PDB file of C-alpha atoms and ligand atoms in Angstrom:
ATOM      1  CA  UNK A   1       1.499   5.297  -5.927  1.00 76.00           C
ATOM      2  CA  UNK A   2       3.740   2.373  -7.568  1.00 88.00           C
ATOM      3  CA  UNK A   3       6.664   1.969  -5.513  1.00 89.00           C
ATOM      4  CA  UNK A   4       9.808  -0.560  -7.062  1.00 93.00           C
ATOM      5  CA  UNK A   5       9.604  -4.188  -5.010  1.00 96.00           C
ATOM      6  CA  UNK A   6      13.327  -3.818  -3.715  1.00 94.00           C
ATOM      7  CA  UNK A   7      12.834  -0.548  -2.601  1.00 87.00           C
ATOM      8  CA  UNK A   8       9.438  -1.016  -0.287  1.00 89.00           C
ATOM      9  CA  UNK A   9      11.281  -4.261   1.234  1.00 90.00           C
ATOM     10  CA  UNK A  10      14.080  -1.944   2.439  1.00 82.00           C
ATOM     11  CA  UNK A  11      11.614   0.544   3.037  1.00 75.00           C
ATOM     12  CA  UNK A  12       9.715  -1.682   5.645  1.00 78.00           C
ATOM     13  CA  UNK A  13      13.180  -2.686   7.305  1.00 74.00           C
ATOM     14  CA  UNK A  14      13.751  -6.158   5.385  1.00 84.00           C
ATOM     15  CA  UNK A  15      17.683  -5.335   5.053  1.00 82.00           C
ATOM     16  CA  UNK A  16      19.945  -2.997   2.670  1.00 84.00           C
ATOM     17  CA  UNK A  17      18.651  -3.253  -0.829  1.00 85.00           C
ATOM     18  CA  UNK A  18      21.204  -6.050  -1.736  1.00 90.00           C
ATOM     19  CA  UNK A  19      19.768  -7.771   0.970  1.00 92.00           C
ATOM     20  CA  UNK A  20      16.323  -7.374  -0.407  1.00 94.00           C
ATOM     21  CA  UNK A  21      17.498  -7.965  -3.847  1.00 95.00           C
ATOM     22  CA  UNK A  22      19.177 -11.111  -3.181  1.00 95.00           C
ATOM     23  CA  UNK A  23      15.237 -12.105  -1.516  1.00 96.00           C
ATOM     24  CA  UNK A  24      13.954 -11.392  -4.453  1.00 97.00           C
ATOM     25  CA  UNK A  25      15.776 -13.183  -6.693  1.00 96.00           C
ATOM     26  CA  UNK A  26      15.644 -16.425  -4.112  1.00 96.00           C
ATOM     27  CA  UNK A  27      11.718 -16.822  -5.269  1.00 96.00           C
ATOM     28  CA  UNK A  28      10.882 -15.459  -1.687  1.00 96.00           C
ATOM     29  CA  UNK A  29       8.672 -12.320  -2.275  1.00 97.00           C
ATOM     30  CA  UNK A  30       5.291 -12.755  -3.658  1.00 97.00           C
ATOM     31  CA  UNK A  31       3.072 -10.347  -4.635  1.00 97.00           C
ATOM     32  CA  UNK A  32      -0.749 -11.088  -4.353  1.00 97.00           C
ATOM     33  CA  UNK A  33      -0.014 -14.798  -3.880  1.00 96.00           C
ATOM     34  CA  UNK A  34       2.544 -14.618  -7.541  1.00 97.00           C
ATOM     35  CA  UNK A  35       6.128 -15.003  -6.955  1.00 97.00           C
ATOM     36  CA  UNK A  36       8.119 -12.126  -8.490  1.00 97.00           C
ATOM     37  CA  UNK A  37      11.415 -12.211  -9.007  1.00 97.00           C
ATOM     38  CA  UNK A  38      12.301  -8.990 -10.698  1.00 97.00           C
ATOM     39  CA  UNK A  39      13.980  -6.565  -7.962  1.00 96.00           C
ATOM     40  CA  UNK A  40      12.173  -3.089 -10.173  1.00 96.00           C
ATOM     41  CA  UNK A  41       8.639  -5.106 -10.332  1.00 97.00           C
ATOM     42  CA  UNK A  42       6.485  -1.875  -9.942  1.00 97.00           C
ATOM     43  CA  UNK A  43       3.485  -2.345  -7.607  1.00 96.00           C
ATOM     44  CA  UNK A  44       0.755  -0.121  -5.301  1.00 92.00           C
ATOM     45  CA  UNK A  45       1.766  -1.255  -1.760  1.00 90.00           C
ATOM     46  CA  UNK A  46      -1.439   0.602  -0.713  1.00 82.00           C
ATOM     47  CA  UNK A  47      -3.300  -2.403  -3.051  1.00 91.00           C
ATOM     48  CA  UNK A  48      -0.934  -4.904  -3.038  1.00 95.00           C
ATOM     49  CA  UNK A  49      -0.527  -7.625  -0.748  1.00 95.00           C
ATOM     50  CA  UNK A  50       3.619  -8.428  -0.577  1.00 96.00           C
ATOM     51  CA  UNK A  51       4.292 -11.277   1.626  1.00 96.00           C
ATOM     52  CA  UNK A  52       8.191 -12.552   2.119  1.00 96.00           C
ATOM     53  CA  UNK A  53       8.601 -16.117   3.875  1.00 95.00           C
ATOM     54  CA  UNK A  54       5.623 -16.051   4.226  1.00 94.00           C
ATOM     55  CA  UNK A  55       4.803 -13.510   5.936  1.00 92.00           C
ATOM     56  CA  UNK A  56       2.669 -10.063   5.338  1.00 93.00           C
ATOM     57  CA  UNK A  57       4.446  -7.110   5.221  1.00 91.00           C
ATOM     58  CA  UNK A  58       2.473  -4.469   5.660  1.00 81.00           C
ATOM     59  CA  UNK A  59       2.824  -0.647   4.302  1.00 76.00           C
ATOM     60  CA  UNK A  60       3.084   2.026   6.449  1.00 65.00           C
ATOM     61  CA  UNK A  61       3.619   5.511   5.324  1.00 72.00           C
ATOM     62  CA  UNK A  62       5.633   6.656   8.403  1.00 87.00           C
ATOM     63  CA  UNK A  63       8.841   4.615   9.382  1.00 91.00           C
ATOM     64  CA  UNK A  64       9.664   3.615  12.381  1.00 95.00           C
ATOM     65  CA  UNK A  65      13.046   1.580  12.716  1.00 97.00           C
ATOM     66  CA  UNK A  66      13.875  -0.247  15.935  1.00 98.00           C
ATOM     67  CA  UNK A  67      17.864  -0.705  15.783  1.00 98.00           C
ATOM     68  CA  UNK A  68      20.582  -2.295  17.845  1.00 98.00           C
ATOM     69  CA  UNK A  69      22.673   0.441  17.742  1.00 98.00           C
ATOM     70  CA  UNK A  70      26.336  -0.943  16.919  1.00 98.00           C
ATOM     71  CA  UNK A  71      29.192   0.491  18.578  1.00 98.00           C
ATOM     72  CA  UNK A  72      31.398   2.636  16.331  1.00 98.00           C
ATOM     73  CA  UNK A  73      28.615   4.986  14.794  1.00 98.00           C
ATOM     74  CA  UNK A  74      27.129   8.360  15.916  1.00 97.00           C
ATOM     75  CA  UNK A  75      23.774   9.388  16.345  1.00 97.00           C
ATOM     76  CA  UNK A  76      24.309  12.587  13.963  1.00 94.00           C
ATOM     77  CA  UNK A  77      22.893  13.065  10.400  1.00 90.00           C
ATOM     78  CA  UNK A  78      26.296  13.046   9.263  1.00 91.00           C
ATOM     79  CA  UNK A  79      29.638  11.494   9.627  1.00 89.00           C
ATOM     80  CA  UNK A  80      31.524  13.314  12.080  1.00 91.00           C
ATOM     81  CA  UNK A  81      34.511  11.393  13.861  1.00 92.00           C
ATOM     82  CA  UNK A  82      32.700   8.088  13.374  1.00 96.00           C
ATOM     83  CA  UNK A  83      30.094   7.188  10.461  1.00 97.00           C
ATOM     84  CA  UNK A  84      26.110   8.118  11.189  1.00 97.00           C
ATOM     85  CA  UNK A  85      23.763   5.613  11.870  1.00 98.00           C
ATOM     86  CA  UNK A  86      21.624   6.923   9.735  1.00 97.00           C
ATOM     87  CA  UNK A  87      24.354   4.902   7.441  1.00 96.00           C
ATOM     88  CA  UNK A  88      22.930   1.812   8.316  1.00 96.00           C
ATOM     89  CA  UNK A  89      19.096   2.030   7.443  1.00 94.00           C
ATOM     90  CA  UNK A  90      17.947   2.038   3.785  1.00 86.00           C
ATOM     91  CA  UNK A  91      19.332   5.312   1.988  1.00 83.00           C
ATOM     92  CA  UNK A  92      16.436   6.495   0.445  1.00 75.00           C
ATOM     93  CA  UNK A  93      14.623   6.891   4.501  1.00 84.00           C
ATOM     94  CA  UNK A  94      17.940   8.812   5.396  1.00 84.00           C
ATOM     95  CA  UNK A  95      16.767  12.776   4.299  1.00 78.00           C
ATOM     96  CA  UNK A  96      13.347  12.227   5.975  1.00 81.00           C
ATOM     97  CA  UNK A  97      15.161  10.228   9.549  1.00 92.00           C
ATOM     98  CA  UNK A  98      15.115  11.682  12.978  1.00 94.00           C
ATOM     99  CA  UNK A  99      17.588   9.925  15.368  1.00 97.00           C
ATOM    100  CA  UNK A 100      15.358   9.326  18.776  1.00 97.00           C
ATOM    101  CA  UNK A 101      17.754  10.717  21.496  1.00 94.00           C
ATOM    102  CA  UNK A 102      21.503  10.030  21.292  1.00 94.00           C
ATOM    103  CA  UNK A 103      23.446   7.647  22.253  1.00 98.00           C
ATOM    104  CA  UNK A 104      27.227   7.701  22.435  1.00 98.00           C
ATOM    105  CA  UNK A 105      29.302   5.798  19.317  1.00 98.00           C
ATOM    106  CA  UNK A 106      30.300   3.323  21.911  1.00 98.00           C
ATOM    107  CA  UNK A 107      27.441   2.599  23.521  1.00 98.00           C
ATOM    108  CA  UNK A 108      25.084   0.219  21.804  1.00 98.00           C
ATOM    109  CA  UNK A 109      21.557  -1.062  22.068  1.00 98.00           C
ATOM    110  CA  UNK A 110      17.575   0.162  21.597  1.00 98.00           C
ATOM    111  CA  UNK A 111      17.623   3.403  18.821  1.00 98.00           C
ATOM    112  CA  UNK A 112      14.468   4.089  17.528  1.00 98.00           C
ATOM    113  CA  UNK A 113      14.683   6.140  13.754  1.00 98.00           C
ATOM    114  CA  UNK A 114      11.761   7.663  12.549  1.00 96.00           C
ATOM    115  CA  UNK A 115      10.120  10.067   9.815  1.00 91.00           C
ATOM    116  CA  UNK A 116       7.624  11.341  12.560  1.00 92.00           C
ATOM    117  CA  UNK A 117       8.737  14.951  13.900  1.00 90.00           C
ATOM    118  CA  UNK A 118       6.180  15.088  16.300  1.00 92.00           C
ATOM    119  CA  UNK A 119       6.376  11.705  17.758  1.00 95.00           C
ATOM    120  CA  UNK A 120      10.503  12.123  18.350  1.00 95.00           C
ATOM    121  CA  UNK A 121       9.706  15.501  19.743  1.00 94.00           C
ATOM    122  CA  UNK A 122       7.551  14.694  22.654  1.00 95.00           C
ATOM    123  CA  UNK A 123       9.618  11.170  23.181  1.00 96.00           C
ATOM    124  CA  UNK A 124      12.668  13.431  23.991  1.00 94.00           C
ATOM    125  CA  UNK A 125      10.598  15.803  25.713  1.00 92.00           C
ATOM    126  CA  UNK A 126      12.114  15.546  29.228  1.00 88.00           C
ATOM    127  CA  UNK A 127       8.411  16.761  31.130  1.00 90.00           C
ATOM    128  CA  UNK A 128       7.207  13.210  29.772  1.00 93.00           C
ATOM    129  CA  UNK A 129       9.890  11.713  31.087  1.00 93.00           C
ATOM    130  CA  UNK A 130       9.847   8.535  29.149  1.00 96.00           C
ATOM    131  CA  UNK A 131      12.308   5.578  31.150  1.00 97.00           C
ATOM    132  CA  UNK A 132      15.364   4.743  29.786  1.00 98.00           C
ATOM    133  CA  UNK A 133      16.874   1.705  31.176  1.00 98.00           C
ATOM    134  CA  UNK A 134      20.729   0.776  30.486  1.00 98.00           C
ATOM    135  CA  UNK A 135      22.967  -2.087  31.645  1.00 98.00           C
ATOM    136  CA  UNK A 136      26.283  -0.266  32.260  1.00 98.00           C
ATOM    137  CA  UNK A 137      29.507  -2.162  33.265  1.00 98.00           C
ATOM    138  CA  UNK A 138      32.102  -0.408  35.539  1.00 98.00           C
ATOM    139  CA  UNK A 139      35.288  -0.650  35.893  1.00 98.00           C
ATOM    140  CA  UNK A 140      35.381  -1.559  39.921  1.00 97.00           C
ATOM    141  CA  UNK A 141      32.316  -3.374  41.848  1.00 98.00           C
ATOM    142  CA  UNK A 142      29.670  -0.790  42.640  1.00 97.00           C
ATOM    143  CA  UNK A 143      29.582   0.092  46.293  1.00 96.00           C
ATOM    144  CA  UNK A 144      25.850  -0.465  48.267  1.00 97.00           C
ATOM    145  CA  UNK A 145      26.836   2.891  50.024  1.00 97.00           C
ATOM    146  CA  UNK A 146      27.406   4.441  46.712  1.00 97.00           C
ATOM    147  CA  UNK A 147      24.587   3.318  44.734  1.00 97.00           C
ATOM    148  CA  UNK A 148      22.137   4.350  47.758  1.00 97.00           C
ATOM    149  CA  UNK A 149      23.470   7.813  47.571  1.00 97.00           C
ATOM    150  CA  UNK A 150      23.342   7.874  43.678  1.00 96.00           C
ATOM    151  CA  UNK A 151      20.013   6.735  44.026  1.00 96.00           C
ATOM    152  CA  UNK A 152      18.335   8.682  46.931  1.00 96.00           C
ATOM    153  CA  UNK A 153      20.541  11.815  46.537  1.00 95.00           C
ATOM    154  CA  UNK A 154      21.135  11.505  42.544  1.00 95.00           C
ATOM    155  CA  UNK A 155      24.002  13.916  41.479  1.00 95.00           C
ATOM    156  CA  UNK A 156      23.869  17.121  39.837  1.00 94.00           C
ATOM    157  CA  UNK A 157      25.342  16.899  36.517  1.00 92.00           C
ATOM    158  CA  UNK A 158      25.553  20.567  35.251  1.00 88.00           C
ATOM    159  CA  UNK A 159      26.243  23.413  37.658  1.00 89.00           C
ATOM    160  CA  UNK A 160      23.123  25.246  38.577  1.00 90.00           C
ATOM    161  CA  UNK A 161      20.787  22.454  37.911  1.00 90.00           C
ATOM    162  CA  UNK A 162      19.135  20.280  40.124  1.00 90.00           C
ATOM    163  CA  UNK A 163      19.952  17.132  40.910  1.00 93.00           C
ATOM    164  CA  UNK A 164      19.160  14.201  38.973  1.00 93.00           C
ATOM    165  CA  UNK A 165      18.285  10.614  40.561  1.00 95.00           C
ATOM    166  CA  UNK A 166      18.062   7.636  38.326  1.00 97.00           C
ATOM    167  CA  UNK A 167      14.164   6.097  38.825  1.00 97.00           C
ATOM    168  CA  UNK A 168      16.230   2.586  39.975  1.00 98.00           C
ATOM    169  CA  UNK A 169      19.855   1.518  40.261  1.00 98.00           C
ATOM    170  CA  UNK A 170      20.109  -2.631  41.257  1.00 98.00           C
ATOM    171  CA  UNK A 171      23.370  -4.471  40.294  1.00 97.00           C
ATOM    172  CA  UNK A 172      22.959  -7.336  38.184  1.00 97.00           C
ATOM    173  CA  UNK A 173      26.913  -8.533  39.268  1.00 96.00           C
ATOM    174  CA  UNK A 174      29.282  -6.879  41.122  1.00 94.00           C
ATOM    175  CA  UNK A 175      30.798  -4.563  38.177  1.00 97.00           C
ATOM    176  CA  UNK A 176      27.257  -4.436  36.180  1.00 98.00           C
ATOM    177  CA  UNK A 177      24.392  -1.864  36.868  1.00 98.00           C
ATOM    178  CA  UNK A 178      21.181  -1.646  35.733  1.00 98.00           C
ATOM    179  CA  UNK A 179      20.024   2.069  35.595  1.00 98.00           C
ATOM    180  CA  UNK A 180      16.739   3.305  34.500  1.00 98.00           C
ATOM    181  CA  UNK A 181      16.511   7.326  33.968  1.00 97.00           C
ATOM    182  CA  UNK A 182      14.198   9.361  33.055  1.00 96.00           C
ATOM    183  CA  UNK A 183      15.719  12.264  31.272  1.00 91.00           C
ATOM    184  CA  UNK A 184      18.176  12.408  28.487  1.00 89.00           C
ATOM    185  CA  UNK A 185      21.003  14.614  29.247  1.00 91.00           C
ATOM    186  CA  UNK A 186      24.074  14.512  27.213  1.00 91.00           C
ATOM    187  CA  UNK A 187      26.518  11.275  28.641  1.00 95.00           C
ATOM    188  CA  UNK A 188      23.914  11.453  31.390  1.00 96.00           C
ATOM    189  CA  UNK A 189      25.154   7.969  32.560  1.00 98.00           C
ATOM    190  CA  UNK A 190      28.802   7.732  32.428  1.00 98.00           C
ATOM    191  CA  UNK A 191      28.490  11.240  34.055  1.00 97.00           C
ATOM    192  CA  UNK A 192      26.427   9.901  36.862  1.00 97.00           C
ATOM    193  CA  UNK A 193      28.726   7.428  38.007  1.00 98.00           C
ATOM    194  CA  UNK A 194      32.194   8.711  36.942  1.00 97.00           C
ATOM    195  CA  UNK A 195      30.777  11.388  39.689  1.00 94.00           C
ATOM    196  CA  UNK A 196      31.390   8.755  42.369  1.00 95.00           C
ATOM    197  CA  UNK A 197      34.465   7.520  40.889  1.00 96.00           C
ATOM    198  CA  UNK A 198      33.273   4.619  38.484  1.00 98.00           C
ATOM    199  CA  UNK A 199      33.979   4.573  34.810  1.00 98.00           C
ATOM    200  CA  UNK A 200      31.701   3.259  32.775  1.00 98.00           C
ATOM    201  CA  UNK A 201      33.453   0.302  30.620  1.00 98.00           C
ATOM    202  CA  UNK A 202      30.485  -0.512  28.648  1.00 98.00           C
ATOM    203  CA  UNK A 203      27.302   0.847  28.002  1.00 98.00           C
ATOM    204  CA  UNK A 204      24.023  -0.788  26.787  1.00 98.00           C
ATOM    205  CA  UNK A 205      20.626   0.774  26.467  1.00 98.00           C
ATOM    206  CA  UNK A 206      17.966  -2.144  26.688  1.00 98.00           C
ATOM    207  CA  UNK A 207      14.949  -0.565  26.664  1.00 98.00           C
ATOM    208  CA  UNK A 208      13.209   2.874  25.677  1.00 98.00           C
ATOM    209  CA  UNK A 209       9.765   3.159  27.383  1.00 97.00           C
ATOM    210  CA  UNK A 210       8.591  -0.044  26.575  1.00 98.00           C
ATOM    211  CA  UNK A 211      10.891  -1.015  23.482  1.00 98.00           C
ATOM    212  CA  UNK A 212      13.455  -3.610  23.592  1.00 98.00           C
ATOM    213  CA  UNK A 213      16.189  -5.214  22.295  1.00 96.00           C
ATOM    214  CA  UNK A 214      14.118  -8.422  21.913  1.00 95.00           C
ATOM    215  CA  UNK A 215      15.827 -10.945  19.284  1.00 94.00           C
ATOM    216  CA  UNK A 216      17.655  -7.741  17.358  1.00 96.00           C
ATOM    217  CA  UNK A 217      21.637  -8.661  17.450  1.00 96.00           C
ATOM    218  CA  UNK A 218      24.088  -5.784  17.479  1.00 97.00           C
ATOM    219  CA  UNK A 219      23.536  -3.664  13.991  1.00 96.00           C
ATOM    220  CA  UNK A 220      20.633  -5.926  13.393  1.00 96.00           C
ATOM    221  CA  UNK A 221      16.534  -3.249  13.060  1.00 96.00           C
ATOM    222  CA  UNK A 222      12.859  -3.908  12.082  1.00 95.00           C
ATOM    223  CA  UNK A 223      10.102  -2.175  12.033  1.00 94.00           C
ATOM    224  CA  UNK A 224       7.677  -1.499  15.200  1.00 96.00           C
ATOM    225  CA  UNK A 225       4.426  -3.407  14.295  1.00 94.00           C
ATOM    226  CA  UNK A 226       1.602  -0.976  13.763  1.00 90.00           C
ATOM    227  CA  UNK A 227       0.212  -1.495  17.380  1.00 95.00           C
ATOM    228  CA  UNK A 228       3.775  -0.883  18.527  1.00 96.00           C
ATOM    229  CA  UNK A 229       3.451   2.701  16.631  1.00 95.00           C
ATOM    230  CA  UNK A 230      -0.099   3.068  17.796  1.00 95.00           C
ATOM    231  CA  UNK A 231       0.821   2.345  21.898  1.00 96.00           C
ATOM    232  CA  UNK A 232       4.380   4.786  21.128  1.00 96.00           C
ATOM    233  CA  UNK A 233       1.612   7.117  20.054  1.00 95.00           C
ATOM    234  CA  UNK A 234      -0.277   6.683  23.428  1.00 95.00           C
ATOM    235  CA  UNK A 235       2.622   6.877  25.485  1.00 95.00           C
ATOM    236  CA  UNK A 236       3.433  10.293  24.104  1.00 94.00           C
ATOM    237  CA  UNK A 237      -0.538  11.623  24.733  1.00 93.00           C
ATOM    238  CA  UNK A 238      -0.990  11.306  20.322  1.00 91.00           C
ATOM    239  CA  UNK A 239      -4.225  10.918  18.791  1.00 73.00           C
ATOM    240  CA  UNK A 240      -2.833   9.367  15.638  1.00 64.00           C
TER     241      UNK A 240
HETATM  242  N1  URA B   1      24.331   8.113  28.865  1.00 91.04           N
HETATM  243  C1  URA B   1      25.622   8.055  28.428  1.00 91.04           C
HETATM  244  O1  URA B   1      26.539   8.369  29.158  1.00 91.04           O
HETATM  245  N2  URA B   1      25.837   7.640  27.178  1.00 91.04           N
HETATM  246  C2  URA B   1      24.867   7.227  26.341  1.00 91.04           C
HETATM  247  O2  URA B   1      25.138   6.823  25.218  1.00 91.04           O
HETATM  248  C3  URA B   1      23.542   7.291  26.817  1.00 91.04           C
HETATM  249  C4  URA B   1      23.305   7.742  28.089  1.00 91.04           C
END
């Protein structure tokens, strides 16, 4: 299938197409070793080897996008009271995107976007219980009695429930937590603590299972490598 050359390097998380454009026309893309510098060059990225800087960029069918989730955007497929995030990746991924578990518009950090039902269906699944580890800031020093109670008594968040303990509370400072959880409720954290009489001030999520931030800068995604996709798959109990 011949794909255009600015739309596979948005496609495999380069940037937005002007991004990718501008690449192009700097003499940075080459295809099978030739540098090409028209953005609609058609090519078979399944034949094809496209390298930018460099490097290899290699096709995968399925996307999977590894953001740091800015504040100010929602993780809804539209725009509701703040734009989508699905605003940020390339526009032609956005029909097919699923939106990994939510996170609030002002809390930022690790979002993973994919194409692959099944995959975001058992990672939000909550008998897998995948960890979830945030770094949230509070707006008065966190207590030692309080976060052993949080911790060895948890708190029950919605009437008739159980309780819910995170899987580890340490403070990094005095007002900043690090919380790992393993389920996904909905403001599951600032809950947790405004519960003992903390508001959360800020709100980071630094890792999903074993994805993290890594070099990404707020707003800033790539794409997992394929053995990234292939140990997500493992985590979950996928064959493929
Ligand atoms: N818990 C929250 O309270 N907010 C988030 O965005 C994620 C977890």
């Amino acid at each position: 299938m011949k794909m255009r050359l600015d739309r596979f390097l948005s496609e495999m998380g380069v940037g937005t197409r002007k991004h990718c454009k501008k690449a192009i026309r700097s003499e940075k893309v080459l295809i099978d070793g030739n540098i090409i510098t028209d953005e609609g060059f058609l090519f078979d990225p399944e034949k094809n080897k496209v390298t930018l800087d460099g490097k290899l960029l290699t096709y995968q069918r399925e996307f999977y996008i590894l953001m740091n989730k800015p504040q100010g955007y929602m993780c809804s497929t539209i725009d509701e009271l703040y734009p989508s995030v699905l605003n940020l990746i390339d526009p032609s991924l956005k029909k097919r995107a699923r939106i990994v578990g939510r996170l609030d518009a002002d809390t930022t950090g690790v979002l993973l976007i994919t194409d692959n039902g099944k995959l975001n269906n058992r990672l939000i699944h909550p008998n897998l219980g995948i960890e979830k580890e945030y770094v949230a800031e509070l707006n008065h020093p966190l207590g030692e009695k309080d976060r052993l109670k949080l911790l060895l008594e948890g708190v029950v968040l919605d009437e008739g429930e159980e309780a819910i303990k995170p899987a580890s509370l340490t403070l990094l400072s005095p007002l900043e937590a690090d919380i790992i959880v393993k389920e996904g409720k909905y403001h599951e954290i600032k809950r947790m603590f405004h519960r003992f009489g903390y508001d959360v001030m800020s709100l980071r999520r630094i890792r999903l299972g074993f994805l993290v931030l890594g070099d990404l800068k707020e707003g800033e995604m790539r794409n997992l490598s394929p053995e990234e996709v292939l140990n997500l798959k493992k985590l979950v109990g996928m064959e493929s």
